[in-house]
């Protein structure tokens, strides 16, 4: 176990923000995690996976623990399905590629999402019509108070839209150690999302005959065309959640904004934050070293040398504009530290 001091976290967050951490350690096993926590009885520590959903607004005055716990195990396999346990430090997209190569279906719509496997249940990652909870069986979490491993079944995780119990009630109390997923050997594809259908049609692939590789390729094409590559332009994907408003509010907005988009939910209408931001005049706008991306208004970017506070100030301006114009309060999706 090796603790480094005063290191820059720039390589460890996809926004590319140059903040410092008082201490930094990578853990490769549960034992290393326990040793690190026992030896450093610090008030302040935090876990980092891929650093793809975090905005650092200041130096971190504690210990950053980078999760590097890797491995996969087949728990059960039949002609129909595979139950696969994956350790939390594995890269999410590599896992998706591993499953696509074997034609194990279920997570192909979640191709190219940056980050680690452990972060996936934290916020119930979702894209192109599929959320993690669809394939989720259970996870093992390390209780930071008792030092015991506990199993959380799906209902115990209280998944919601970009939500789980680990972001709410149990925040900062657990370290996610492994995740077990149910993958289908006779996959049923999800191609409801308009852009996926367009790409399949362009390639002359019938929806009924599409393979999970076709879906994964389509998702990768869509993401690459809209979302900036963090290696080239620092960002953390969608900066805000898509807000949900009441039907009455939506109907009222429709009178003044007839082109407003909305997706019906169980108890309200989900409105695309990207559309609200674009209508408020922010799409593609650059302020100093930061801005809203020209191809996807919901993505805030670091053009180089931005500070977390600069990004956060921009976010506040956007929130204000959207509130004034639509009376909707945008909520950040990223964790602000
Ligand atoms: N739109 C605009 N302006 C834009 C971009 C989009 O008006 O600049 C409109 C589009 O016309 C579309 C709607 O907004 O009707 C939705 O856009 P898109 O399909 O690109 O998805 P999104 O709602 O902006 C969400 C997720 C993404 C995920 C995509 C695809 C959230 C916060 N974001 O974005 O997730 O990849 O759907 O399913 O739910 C992430 O979480 O980091 C992320 C990238």
mmCIF file of C-alpha atoms and ligand atoms in Angstrom:
data_model
loop_
_atom_site.group_PDB
_atom_site.id
_atom_site.type_symbol
_atom_site.label_atom_id
_atom_site.label_comp_id
_atom_site.label_asym_id
_atom_site.label_seq_id
_atom_site.Cartn_x
_atom_site.Cartn_y
_atom_site.Cartn_z
ATOM 1 C CA UNK A 1 0.000 0.000 0.000
ATOM 2 C CA UNK A 2 1.488 3.242 -1.122
ATOM 3 C CA UNK A 3 0.250 6.649 0.010
ATOM 4 C CA UNK A 4 1.251 9.626 -2.074
ATOM 5 C CA UNK A 5 1.085 13.172 -0.789
ATOM 6 C CA UNK A 6 -0.019 16.437 -2.435
ATOM 7 C CA UNK A 7 -0.698 14.951 -5.822
ATOM 8 C CA UNK A 8 -2.678 16.502 -8.650
ATOM 9 C CA UNK A 9 -6.026 14.831 -9.338
ATOM 10 C CA UNK A 10 -6.017 16.061 -12.945
ATOM 11 C CA UNK A 11 -5.470 12.585 -14.437
ATOM 12 C CA UNK A 12 -8.161 11.142 -12.169
ATOM 13 C CA UNK A 13 -11.189 13.294 -13.098
ATOM 14 C CA UNK A 14 -12.654 13.480 -16.595
ATOM 15 C CA UNK A 15 -13.260 17.229 -16.261
ATOM 16 C CA UNK A 16 -9.457 17.482 -16.166
ATOM 17 C CA UNK A 17 -9.534 19.848 -13.175
ATOM 18 C CA UNK A 18 -6.167 20.486 -11.637
ATOM 19 C CA UNK A 19 -6.903 20.179 -7.919
ATOM 20 C CA UNK A 20 -4.644 18.649 -5.295
ATOM 21 C CA UNK A 21 -5.311 15.894 -2.835
ATOM 22 C CA UNK A 22 -3.565 15.898 0.535
ATOM 23 C CA UNK A 23 -3.130 12.121 0.234
ATOM 24 C CA UNK A 24 -3.815 9.580 -2.484
ATOM 25 C CA UNK A 25 -3.800 5.797 -2.538
ATOM 26 C CA UNK A 26 -4.860 3.095 -4.988
ATOM 27 C CA UNK A 27 -6.393 -0.078 -3.599
ATOM 28 C CA UNK A 28 -6.199 -3.380 -5.462
ATOM 29 C CA UNK A 29 -8.063 -5.620 -3.018
ATOM 30 C CA UNK A 30 -10.475 -5.544 -0.116
ATOM 31 C CA UNK A 31 -7.557 -6.183 2.225
ATOM 32 C CA UNK A 32 -5.734 -3.126 0.906
ATOM 33 C CA UNK A 33 -8.877 -1.079 1.381
ATOM 34 C CA UNK A 34 -9.220 -2.237 4.999
ATOM 35 C CA UNK A 35 -5.532 -1.574 5.707
ATOM 36 C CA UNK A 36 -5.740 1.877 4.156
ATOM 37 C CA UNK A 37 -8.769 2.817 6.244
ATOM 38 C CA UNK A 38 -7.343 1.334 9.457
ATOM 39 C CA UNK A 39 -3.994 3.027 9.158
ATOM 40 C CA UNK A 40 -5.416 6.376 8.166
ATOM 41 C CA UNK A 41 -8.157 7.165 10.638
ATOM 42 C CA UNK A 42 -8.997 10.323 8.806
ATOM 43 C CA UNK A 43 -12.018 12.521 9.124
ATOM 44 C CA UNK A 44 -11.995 13.029 5.403
ATOM 45 C CA UNK A 45 -11.651 10.444 2.704
ATOM 46 C CA UNK A 46 -13.375 9.807 -0.575
ATOM 47 C CA UNK A 47 -13.496 7.064 -3.175
ATOM 48 C CA UNK A 48 -12.808 7.631 -6.829
ATOM 49 C CA UNK A 49 -13.672 5.244 -9.635
ATOM 50 C CA UNK A 50 -13.233 6.657 -13.114
ATOM 51 C CA UNK A 51 -13.722 10.220 -11.855
ATOM 52 C CA UNK A 52 -16.356 10.747 -14.540
ATOM 53 C CA UNK A 53 -19.134 12.147 -12.392
ATOM 54 C CA UNK A 54 -17.370 14.561 -10.100
ATOM 55 C CA UNK A 55 -16.665 18.286 -10.100
ATOM 56 C CA UNK A 56 -13.858 19.336 -7.766
ATOM 57 C CA UNK A 57 -14.279 22.977 -6.746
ATOM 58 C CA UNK A 58 -11.329 22.954 -4.352
ATOM 59 C CA UNK A 59 -8.338 20.936 -3.210
ATOM 60 C CA UNK A 60 -9.269 17.819 -1.268
ATOM 61 C CA UNK A 61 -7.976 18.025 2.293
ATOM 62 C CA UNK A 62 -8.021 14.290 2.979
ATOM 63 C CA UNK A 63 -7.322 10.901 1.437
ATOM 64 C CA UNK A 64 -8.534 9.990 -2.041
ATOM 65 C CA UNK A 65 -8.837 6.238 -2.466
ATOM 66 C CA UNK A 66 -8.784 5.134 -6.080
ATOM 67 C CA UNK A 67 -10.605 1.860 -6.638
ATOM 68 C CA UNK A 68 -8.518 -0.579 -8.634
ATOM 69 C CA UNK A 69 -10.171 -3.823 -7.477
ATOM 70 C CA UNK A 70 -10.587 -5.959 -10.580
ATOM 71 C CA UNK A 71 -11.897 -9.332 -11.707
ATOM 72 C CA UNK A 72 -14.977 -11.143 -13.000
ATOM 73 C CA UNK A 73 -16.574 -14.442 -11.967
ATOM 74 C CA UNK A 74 -19.354 -16.443 -13.543
ATOM 75 C CA UNK A 75 -21.686 -17.268 -10.664
ATOM 76 C CA UNK A 76 -24.112 -19.352 -12.713
ATOM 77 C CA UNK A 77 -24.503 -20.223 -16.370
ATOM 78 C CA UNK A 78 -27.336 -21.964 -18.220
ATOM 79 C CA UNK A 79 -28.360 -22.107 -21.895
ATOM 80 C CA UNK A 80 -30.417 -18.994 -21.286
ATOM 81 C CA UNK A 81 -28.414 -16.731 -19.053
ATOM 82 C CA UNK A 82 -25.182 -15.912 -17.271
ATOM 83 C CA UNK A 83 -24.968 -14.455 -13.792
ATOM 84 C CA UNK A 84 -21.757 -12.492 -13.808
ATOM 85 C CA UNK A 85 -20.111 -10.966 -10.752
ATOM 86 C CA UNK A 86 -17.798 -8.069 -11.536
ATOM 87 C CA UNK A 87 -15.480 -6.350 -9.082
ATOM 88 C CA UNK A 88 -16.069 -2.654 -8.743
ATOM 89 C CA UNK A 89 -12.789 -1.256 -10.064
ATOM 90 C CA UNK A 90 -13.332 -2.752 -13.535
ATOM 91 C CA UNK A 91 -13.865 -0.270 -16.358
ATOM 92 C CA UNK A 92 -17.544 -0.167 -17.339
ATOM 93 C CA UNK A 93 -17.107 0.075 -21.109
ATOM 94 C CA UNK A 94 -14.572 -2.779 -21.155
ATOM 95 C CA UNK A 95 -17.166 -4.908 -19.363
ATOM 96 C CA UNK A 96 -19.750 -3.999 -22.004
ATOM 97 C CA UNK A 97 -17.318 -4.985 -24.774
ATOM 98 C CA UNK A 98 -16.549 -8.275 -22.985
ATOM 99 C CA UNK A 99 -20.285 -9.110 -22.887
ATOM 100 C CA UNK A 100 -20.956 -7.990 -26.464
ATOM 101 C CA UNK A 101 -18.104 -10.209 -27.743
ATOM 102 C CA UNK A 102 -19.755 -13.209 -26.067
ATOM 103 C CA UNK A 103 -23.228 -12.178 -27.234
ATOM 104 C CA UNK A 104 -24.417 -11.822 -23.650
ATOM 105 C CA UNK A 105 -27.204 -9.284 -23.882
ATOM 106 C CA UNK A 106 -28.430 -6.638 -21.483
ATOM 107 C CA UNK A 107 -25.912 -3.821 -21.254
ATOM 108 C CA UNK A 108 -25.129 -3.080 -24.931
ATOM 109 C CA UNK A 109 -27.199 0.144 -24.808
ATOM 110 C CA UNK A 110 -24.863 1.305 -22.053
ATOM 111 C CA UNK A 111 -21.776 1.197 -24.298
ATOM 112 C CA UNK A 112 -19.120 3.884 -23.947
ATOM 113 C CA UNK A 113 -20.327 5.241 -20.606
ATOM 114 C CA UNK A 114 -17.180 6.388 -18.833
ATOM 115 C CA UNK A 115 -16.452 5.209 -15.304
ATOM 116 C CA UNK A 116 -16.187 2.033 -13.286
ATOM 117 C CA UNK A 117 -18.505 -0.860 -12.507
ATOM 118 C CA UNK A 118 -18.801 0.291 -8.887
ATOM 119 C CA UNK A 119 -20.164 3.667 -9.920
ATOM 120 C CA UNK A 120 -22.845 2.106 -12.118
ATOM 121 C CA UNK A 121 -25.331 1.185 -9.342
ATOM 122 C CA UNK A 122 -24.471 4.314 -7.365
ATOM 123 C CA UNK A 123 -26.440 6.377 -9.852
ATOM 124 C CA UNK A 124 -28.251 3.623 -11.757
ATOM 125 C CA UNK A 125 -26.533 4.574 -15.011
ATOM 126 C CA UNK A 126 -28.810 4.793 -18.006
ATOM 127 C CA UNK A 127 -28.751 5.587 -21.699
ATOM 128 C CA UNK A 128 -30.669 4.930 -24.901
ATOM 129 C CA UNK A 129 -33.666 3.315 -23.247
ATOM 130 C CA UNK A 130 -31.922 1.056 -20.704
ATOM 131 C CA UNK A 131 -30.996 1.572 -17.064
ATOM 132 C CA UNK A 132 -28.656 -0.620 -15.033
ATOM 133 C CA UNK A 133 -31.488 -1.846 -12.795
ATOM 134 C CA UNK A 134 -32.881 -3.843 -15.725
ATOM 135 C CA UNK A 135 -30.003 -6.352 -15.488
ATOM 136 C CA UNK A 136 -29.019 -5.860 -11.866
ATOM 137 C CA UNK A 137 -29.263 -8.785 -9.421
ATOM 138 C CA UNK A 138 -27.309 -7.715 -6.352
ATOM 139 C CA UNK A 139 -24.178 -6.023 -5.100
ATOM 140 C CA UNK A 140 -21.712 -6.493 -2.287
ATOM 141 C CA UNK A 141 -20.927 -3.378 -0.296
ATOM 142 C CA UNK A 142 -18.295 -2.863 2.359
ATOM 143 C CA UNK A 143 -19.762 -1.171 5.420
ATOM 144 C CA UNK A 144 -17.342 1.577 6.436
ATOM 145 C CA UNK A 145 -18.486 1.475 10.082
ATOM 146 C CA UNK A 146 -18.553 -2.278 10.760
ATOM 147 C CA UNK A 147 -15.939 -3.309 8.161
ATOM 148 C CA UNK A 148 -18.305 -6.109 7.070
ATOM 149 C CA UNK A 149 -19.469 -6.987 3.584
ATOM 150 C CA UNK A 150 -23.244 -6.709 3.127
ATOM 151 C CA UNK A 151 -25.351 -7.898 0.193
ATOM 152 C CA UNK A 152 -27.900 -5.508 -1.308
ATOM 153 C CA UNK A 153 -30.628 -7.000 -3.491
ATOM 154 C CA UNK A 154 -32.257 -4.868 -6.172
ATOM 155 C CA UNK A 155 -35.125 -3.487 -4.065
ATOM 156 C CA UNK A 156 -32.731 -2.576 -1.246
ATOM 157 C CA UNK A 157 -30.787 -0.364 -3.660
ATOM 158 C CA UNK A 158 -33.893 1.848 -4.144
ATOM 159 C CA UNK A 159 -33.027 2.633 -7.738
ATOM 160 C CA UNK A 160 -34.586 5.617 -9.437
ATOM 161 C CA UNK A 161 -33.673 7.933 -12.305
ATOM 162 C CA UNK A 162 -29.912 8.470 -11.707
ATOM 163 C CA UNK A 163 -30.591 7.555 -8.084
ATOM 164 C CA UNK A 164 -29.909 4.859 -5.514
ATOM 165 C CA UNK A 165 -29.924 4.495 -1.763
ATOM 166 C CA UNK A 166 -26.128 5.012 -1.860
ATOM 167 C CA UNK A 167 -26.596 8.591 -3.086
ATOM 168 C CA UNK A 168 -29.285 9.322 -0.493
ATOM 169 C CA UNK A 169 -29.904 7.604 2.869
ATOM 170 C CA UNK A 170 -26.674 5.597 2.891
ATOM 171 C CA UNK A 171 -24.417 8.244 1.402
ATOM 172 C CA UNK A 172 -20.740 7.860 2.406
ATOM 173 C CA UNK A 173 -21.469 4.742 4.448
ATOM 174 C CA UNK A 174 -20.488 2.020 1.991
ATOM 175 C CA UNK A 175 -17.868 1.151 -0.564
ATOM 176 C CA UNK A 176 -19.304 -0.871 -3.436
ATOM 177 C CA UNK A 177 -17.169 -3.985 -3.785
ATOM 178 C CA UNK A 178 -18.838 -6.074 -6.499
ATOM 179 C CA UNK A 179 -21.893 -6.031 -8.738
ATOM 180 C CA UNK A 180 -23.746 -9.103 -10.080
ATOM 181 C CA UNK A 181 -25.643 -8.823 -13.349
ATOM 182 C CA UNK A 182 -28.014 -11.111 -15.245
ATOM 183 C CA UNK A 183 -27.074 -11.317 -18.918
ATOM 184 C CA UNK A 184 -29.133 -13.081 -21.565
ATOM 185 C CA UNK A 185 -27.710 -15.601 -24.027
ATOM 186 C CA UNK A 186 -30.735 -15.183 -26.276
ATOM 187 C CA UNK A 187 -30.781 -11.441 -26.064
ATOM 188 C CA UNK A 188 -33.809 -9.300 -26.682
ATOM 189 C CA UNK A 189 -32.608 -5.997 -28.036
ATOM 190 C CA UNK A 190 -33.874 -2.540 -26.997
ATOM 191 C CA UNK A 191 -34.117 -0.328 -30.044
ATOM 192 C CA UNK A 192 -36.929 2.045 -29.092
ATOM 193 C CA UNK A 193 -34.652 5.064 -29.027
ATOM 194 C CA UNK A 194 -35.105 7.077 -32.227
ATOM 195 C CA UNK A 195 -31.421 7.600 -33.036
ATOM 196 C CA UNK A 196 -30.710 3.853 -32.756
ATOM 197 C CA UNK A 197 -33.496 3.128 -35.245
ATOM 198 C CA UNK A 198 -32.134 5.743 -37.630
ATOM 199 C CA UNK A 199 -28.661 4.187 -37.590
ATOM 200 C CA UNK A 200 -29.983 0.639 -38.042
ATOM 201 C CA UNK A 201 -32.081 1.839 -40.995
ATOM 202 C CA UNK A 202 -29.063 3.609 -42.548
ATOM 203 C CA UNK A 203 -27.133 0.349 -42.363
ATOM 204 C CA UNK A 204 -30.058 -1.610 -43.790
ATOM 205 C CA UNK A 205 -30.466 -3.679 -40.626
ATOM 206 C CA UNK A 206 -34.003 -4.770 -39.753
ATOM 207 C CA UNK A 207 -34.838 -4.152 -36.109
ATOM 208 C CA UNK A 208 -35.917 -7.816 -35.747
ATOM 209 C CA UNK A 209 -32.546 -9.043 -37.006
ATOM 210 C CA UNK A 210 -30.341 -6.618 -35.102
ATOM 211 C CA UNK A 211 -27.649 -8.181 -32.933
ATOM 212 C CA UNK A 212 -26.430 -6.742 -29.681
ATOM 213 C CA UNK A 213 -23.216 -5.857 -31.516
ATOM 214 C CA UNK A 214 -25.323 -3.780 -33.948
ATOM 215 C CA UNK A 215 -26.942 -1.970 -31.004
ATOM 216 C CA UNK A 216 -23.625 -1.399 -29.268
ATOM 217 C CA UNK A 217 -22.079 -0.042 -32.485
ATOM 218 C CA UNK A 218 -25.062 2.277 -32.993
ATOM 219 C CA UNK A 219 -24.831 3.614 -29.442
ATOM 220 C CA UNK A 220 -21.091 4.191 -29.846
ATOM 221 C CA UNK A 221 -21.720 6.083 -33.100
ATOM 222 C CA UNK A 222 -24.392 8.266 -31.463
ATOM 223 C CA UNK A 223 -22.298 9.016 -28.400
ATOM 224 C CA UNK A 224 -19.221 9.840 -30.456
ATOM 225 C CA UNK A 225 -21.211 12.205 -32.646
ATOM 226 C CA UNK A 226 -22.720 14.184 -29.748
ATOM 227 C CA UNK A 227 -20.679 13.754 -26.619
ATOM 228 C CA UNK A 228 -17.152 15.146 -26.393
ATOM 229 C CA UNK A 229 -14.397 12.644 -25.601
ATOM 230 C CA UNK A 230 -13.117 13.553 -22.115
ATOM 231 C CA UNK A 231 -9.575 12.755 -23.265
ATOM 232 C CA UNK A 232 -9.870 15.583 -25.763
ATOM 233 C CA UNK A 233 -12.228 18.003 -24.002
ATOM 234 C CA UNK A 234 -12.758 17.698 -20.246
ATOM 235 C CA UNK A 235 -16.365 17.000 -19.245
ATOM 236 C CA UNK A 236 -18.487 14.700 -17.121
ATOM 237 C CA UNK A 237 -21.302 13.813 -19.506
ATOM 238 C CA UNK A 238 -24.685 15.273 -18.641
ATOM 239 C CA UNK A 239 -24.114 17.954 -16.051
ATOM 240 C CA UNK A 240 -27.778 18.211 -15.006
ATOM 241 C CA UNK A 241 -30.597 15.714 -14.622
ATOM 242 C CA UNK A 242 -33.611 15.946 -16.875
ATOM 243 C CA UNK A 243 -36.205 17.641 -14.639
ATOM 244 C CA UNK A 244 -39.689 16.302 -14.070
ATOM 245 C CA UNK A 245 -42.570 18.759 -13.893
ATOM 246 C CA UNK A 246 -46.335 18.472 -13.378
ATOM 247 C CA UNK A 247 -48.714 18.036 -16.296
ATOM 248 C CA UNK A 248 -50.286 21.430 -15.441
ATOM 249 C CA UNK A 249 -46.900 23.141 -15.552
ATOM 250 C CA UNK A 250 -46.116 21.464 -18.874
ATOM 251 C CA UNK A 251 -49.460 22.491 -20.402
ATOM 252 C CA UNK A 252 -48.895 26.066 -19.268
ATOM 253 C CA UNK A 253 -45.415 26.145 -20.822
ATOM 254 C CA UNK A 254 -46.798 24.747 -24.052
ATOM 255 C CA UNK A 255 -48.898 27.899 -24.486
ATOM 256 C CA UNK A 256 -45.773 30.075 -24.606
ATOM 257 C CA UNK A 257 -43.365 27.454 -26.014
ATOM 258 C CA UNK A 258 -45.354 25.260 -28.404
ATOM 259 C CA UNK A 259 -42.246 23.256 -29.367
ATOM 260 C CA UNK A 260 -41.379 22.167 -25.839
ATOM 261 C CA UNK A 261 -40.492 18.482 -25.615
ATOM 262 C CA UNK A 262 -41.793 16.235 -22.888
ATOM 263 C CA UNK A 263 -41.773 12.536 -22.036
ATOM 264 C CA UNK A 264 -44.625 11.140 -19.968
ATOM 265 C CA UNK A 265 -43.665 9.575 -16.656
ATOM 266 C CA UNK A 266 -45.736 7.884 -13.962
ATOM 267 C CA UNK A 267 -46.463 11.156 -12.186
ATOM 268 C CA UNK A 268 -45.465 14.008 -14.394
ATOM 269 C CA UNK A 269 -43.575 14.967 -17.522
ATOM 270 C CA UNK A 270 -39.834 14.727 -17.971
ATOM 271 C CA UNK A 271 -38.465 17.655 -19.954
ATOM 272 C CA UNK A 272 -35.040 17.443 -21.633
ATOM 273 C CA UNK A 273 -32.656 19.736 -19.772
ATOM 274 C CA UNK A 274 -30.628 20.080 -22.993
ATOM 275 C CA UNK A 275 -33.632 21.645 -24.713
ATOM 276 C CA UNK A 276 -34.256 24.061 -21.824
ATOM 277 C CA UNK A 277 -30.596 25.101 -21.824
ATOM 278 C CA UNK A 278 -30.547 25.539 -25.587
ATOM 279 C CA UNK A 279 -33.730 27.636 -25.515
ATOM 280 C CA UNK A 280 -32.169 29.797 -22.805
ATOM 281 C CA UNK A 281 -29.393 30.652 -25.230
ATOM 282 C CA UNK A 282 -26.545 28.720 -23.620
ATOM 283 C CA UNK A 283 -25.828 26.015 -26.188
ATOM 284 C CA UNK A 284 -22.296 26.342 -27.541
ATOM 285 C CA UNK A 285 -21.674 29.463 -25.466
ATOM 286 C CA UNK A 286 -18.181 29.801 -24.040
ATOM 287 C CA UNK A 287 -17.289 31.816 -20.955
ATOM 288 C CA UNK A 288 -13.573 31.928 -20.183
ATOM 289 C CA UNK A 289 -12.292 28.374 -20.108
ATOM 290 C CA UNK A 290 -15.657 26.718 -19.835
ATOM 291 C CA UNK A 291 -18.952 26.477 -21.691
ATOM 292 C CA UNK A 292 -21.958 24.458 -22.793
ATOM 293 C CA UNK A 293 -20.990 22.041 -25.556
ATOM 294 C CA UNK A 294 -21.903 23.015 -29.112
ATOM 295 C CA UNK A 295 -23.389 19.596 -29.932
ATOM 296 C CA UNK A 296 -25.042 18.732 -26.607
ATOM 297 C CA UNK A 297 -26.123 21.665 -24.457
ATOM 298 C CA UNK A 298 -26.367 19.479 -21.340
ATOM 299 C CA UNK A 299 -22.635 18.815 -21.325
ATOM 300 C CA UNK A 300 -20.457 21.469 -19.715
ATOM 301 C CA UNK A 301 -16.857 21.396 -20.847
ATOM 302 C CA UNK A 302 -13.397 22.485 -19.765
ATOM 303 C CA UNK A 303 -11.660 24.084 -22.744
ATOM 304 C CA UNK A 304 -8.396 23.811 -20.806
ATOM 305 C CA UNK A 305 -7.281 25.381 -17.555
ATOM 306 C CA UNK A 306 -10.776 25.853 -16.138
ATOM 307 C CA UNK A 307 -11.313 25.647 -12.396
ATOM 308 C CA UNK A 308 -14.165 23.753 -10.805
ATOM 309 C CA UNK A 309 -15.549 27.049 -9.533
ATOM 310 C CA UNK A 310 -15.630 28.464 -13.055
ATOM 311 C CA UNK A 311 -17.689 25.468 -14.170
ATOM 312 C CA UNK A 312 -19.911 25.741 -11.104
ATOM 313 C CA UNK A 313 -20.464 29.487 -11.710
ATOM 314 C CA UNK A 314 -21.513 28.717 -15.275
ATOM 315 C CA UNK A 315 -23.873 26.024 -13.968
ATOM 316 C CA UNK A 316 -25.436 28.582 -11.600
ATOM 317 C CA UNK A 317 -25.971 31.051 -14.465
ATOM 318 C CA UNK A 318 -27.648 28.328 -16.522
ATOM 319 C CA UNK A 319 -29.851 27.311 -13.581
ATOM 320 C CA UNK A 320 -30.887 30.981 -13.161
ATOM 321 C CA UNK A 321 -31.743 31.438 -16.856
ATOM 322 C CA UNK A 322 -33.811 28.255 -17.023
ATOM 323 C CA UNK A 323 -35.617 29.176 -13.809
ATOM 324 C CA UNK A 324 -36.457 32.650 -15.117
ATOM 325 C CA UNK A 325 -37.645 31.459 -18.494
ATOM 326 C CA UNK A 326 -39.420 28.217 -17.587
ATOM 327 C CA UNK A 327 -39.848 28.271 -13.800
ATOM 328 C CA UNK A 328 -37.958 24.951 -13.677
ATOM 329 C CA UNK A 329 -35.125 24.293 -11.240
ATOM 330 C CA UNK A 330 -32.318 22.262 -12.810
ATOM 331 C CA UNK A 331 -30.488 19.891 -10.497
ATOM 332 C CA UNK A 332 -26.853 18.879 -10.986
ATOM 333 C CA UNK A 333 -26.246 15.255 -11.881
ATOM 334 C CA UNK A 334 -22.550 15.384 -11.049
ATOM 335 C CA UNK A 335 -21.237 15.223 -7.483
ATOM 336 C CA UNK A 336 -19.881 18.609 -6.530
ATOM 337 C CA UNK A 337 -17.015 18.501 -4.038
HETATM 338 N N1 LIG B 1 -31.746 18.332 -27.222
HETATM 339 C C1 LIG B 1 -31.756 19.707 -27.416
HETATM 340 N N2 LIG B 1 -30.555 20.364 -27.444
HETATM 341 C C2 LIG B 1 -29.368 19.706 -27.312
HETATM 342 C C3 LIG B 1 -29.372 18.316 -27.143
HETATM 343 C C4 LIG B 1 -30.558 17.639 -27.074
HETATM 344 O O1 LIG B 1 -32.790 20.320 -27.534
HETATM 345 O O2 LIG B 1 -28.332 20.390 -27.347
HETATM 346 C C5 LIG B 1 -33.012 17.603 -27.154
HETATM 347 C C6 LIG B 1 -33.048 16.507 -28.216
HETATM 348 O O3 LIG B 1 -33.646 16.984 -29.356
HETATM 349 C C7 LIG B 1 -33.846 15.413 -27.570
HETATM 350 C C8 LIG B 1 -33.703 15.650 -26.088
HETATM 351 O O4 LIG B 1 -33.102 16.915 -25.904
HETATM 352 O O5 LIG B 1 -35.194 15.509 -27.889
HETATM 353 C C9 LIG B 1 -32.911 14.544 -25.428
HETATM 354 O O6 LIG B 1 -31.580 14.563 -25.911
HETATM 355 P P1 LIG B 1 -30.631 13.272 -25.870
HETATM 356 O O7 LIG B 1 -31.342 12.128 -26.464
HETATM 357 O O8 LIG B 1 -29.318 13.657 -26.426
HETATM 358 O O9 LIG B 1 -30.492 12.883 -24.352
HETATM 359 P P2 LIG B 1 -30.460 13.722 -23.003
HETATM 360 O O10 LIG B 1 -31.808 13.685 -22.360
HETATM 361 O O11 LIG B 1 -29.853 15.048 -23.212
HETATM 362 C C10 LIG B 1 -29.941 11.601 -21.540
HETATM 363 C C11 LIG B 1 -28.949 11.184 -20.498
HETATM 364 C C12 LIG B 1 -27.627 10.796 -21.165
HETATM 365 C C13 LIG B 1 -27.884 9.669 -22.135
HETATM 366 C C14 LIG B 1 -28.930 10.121 -23.160
HETATM 367 C C15 LIG B 1 -29.354 9.014 -24.088
HETATM 368 C C16 LIG B 1 -29.551 12.391 -18.496
HETATM 369 C C17 LIG B 1 -29.211 13.483 -17.540
HETATM 370 N N3 LIG B 1 -28.757 12.250 -19.547
HETATM 371 O O12 LIG B 1 -29.459 12.805 -22.130
HETATM 372 O O13 LIG B 1 -26.739 10.354 -20.160
HETATM 373 O O14 LIG B 1 -26.707 9.273 -22.782
HETATM 374 O O15 LIG B 1 -30.134 10.551 -22.466
HETATM 375 O O16 LIG B 1 -30.186 8.141 -23.439
HETATM 376 O O17 LIG B 1 -30.533 11.684 -18.275
HETATM 377 C C18 LIG B 1 -25.054 11.084 -18.639
HETATM 378 O O18 LIG B 1 -25.808 10.748 -17.726
HETATM 379 O O19 LIG B 1 -23.913 11.564 -18.413
HETATM 380 C C19 LIG B 1 -25.489 10.941 -20.020
HETATM 381 C C20 LIG B 1 -24.750 11.341 -21.042
#
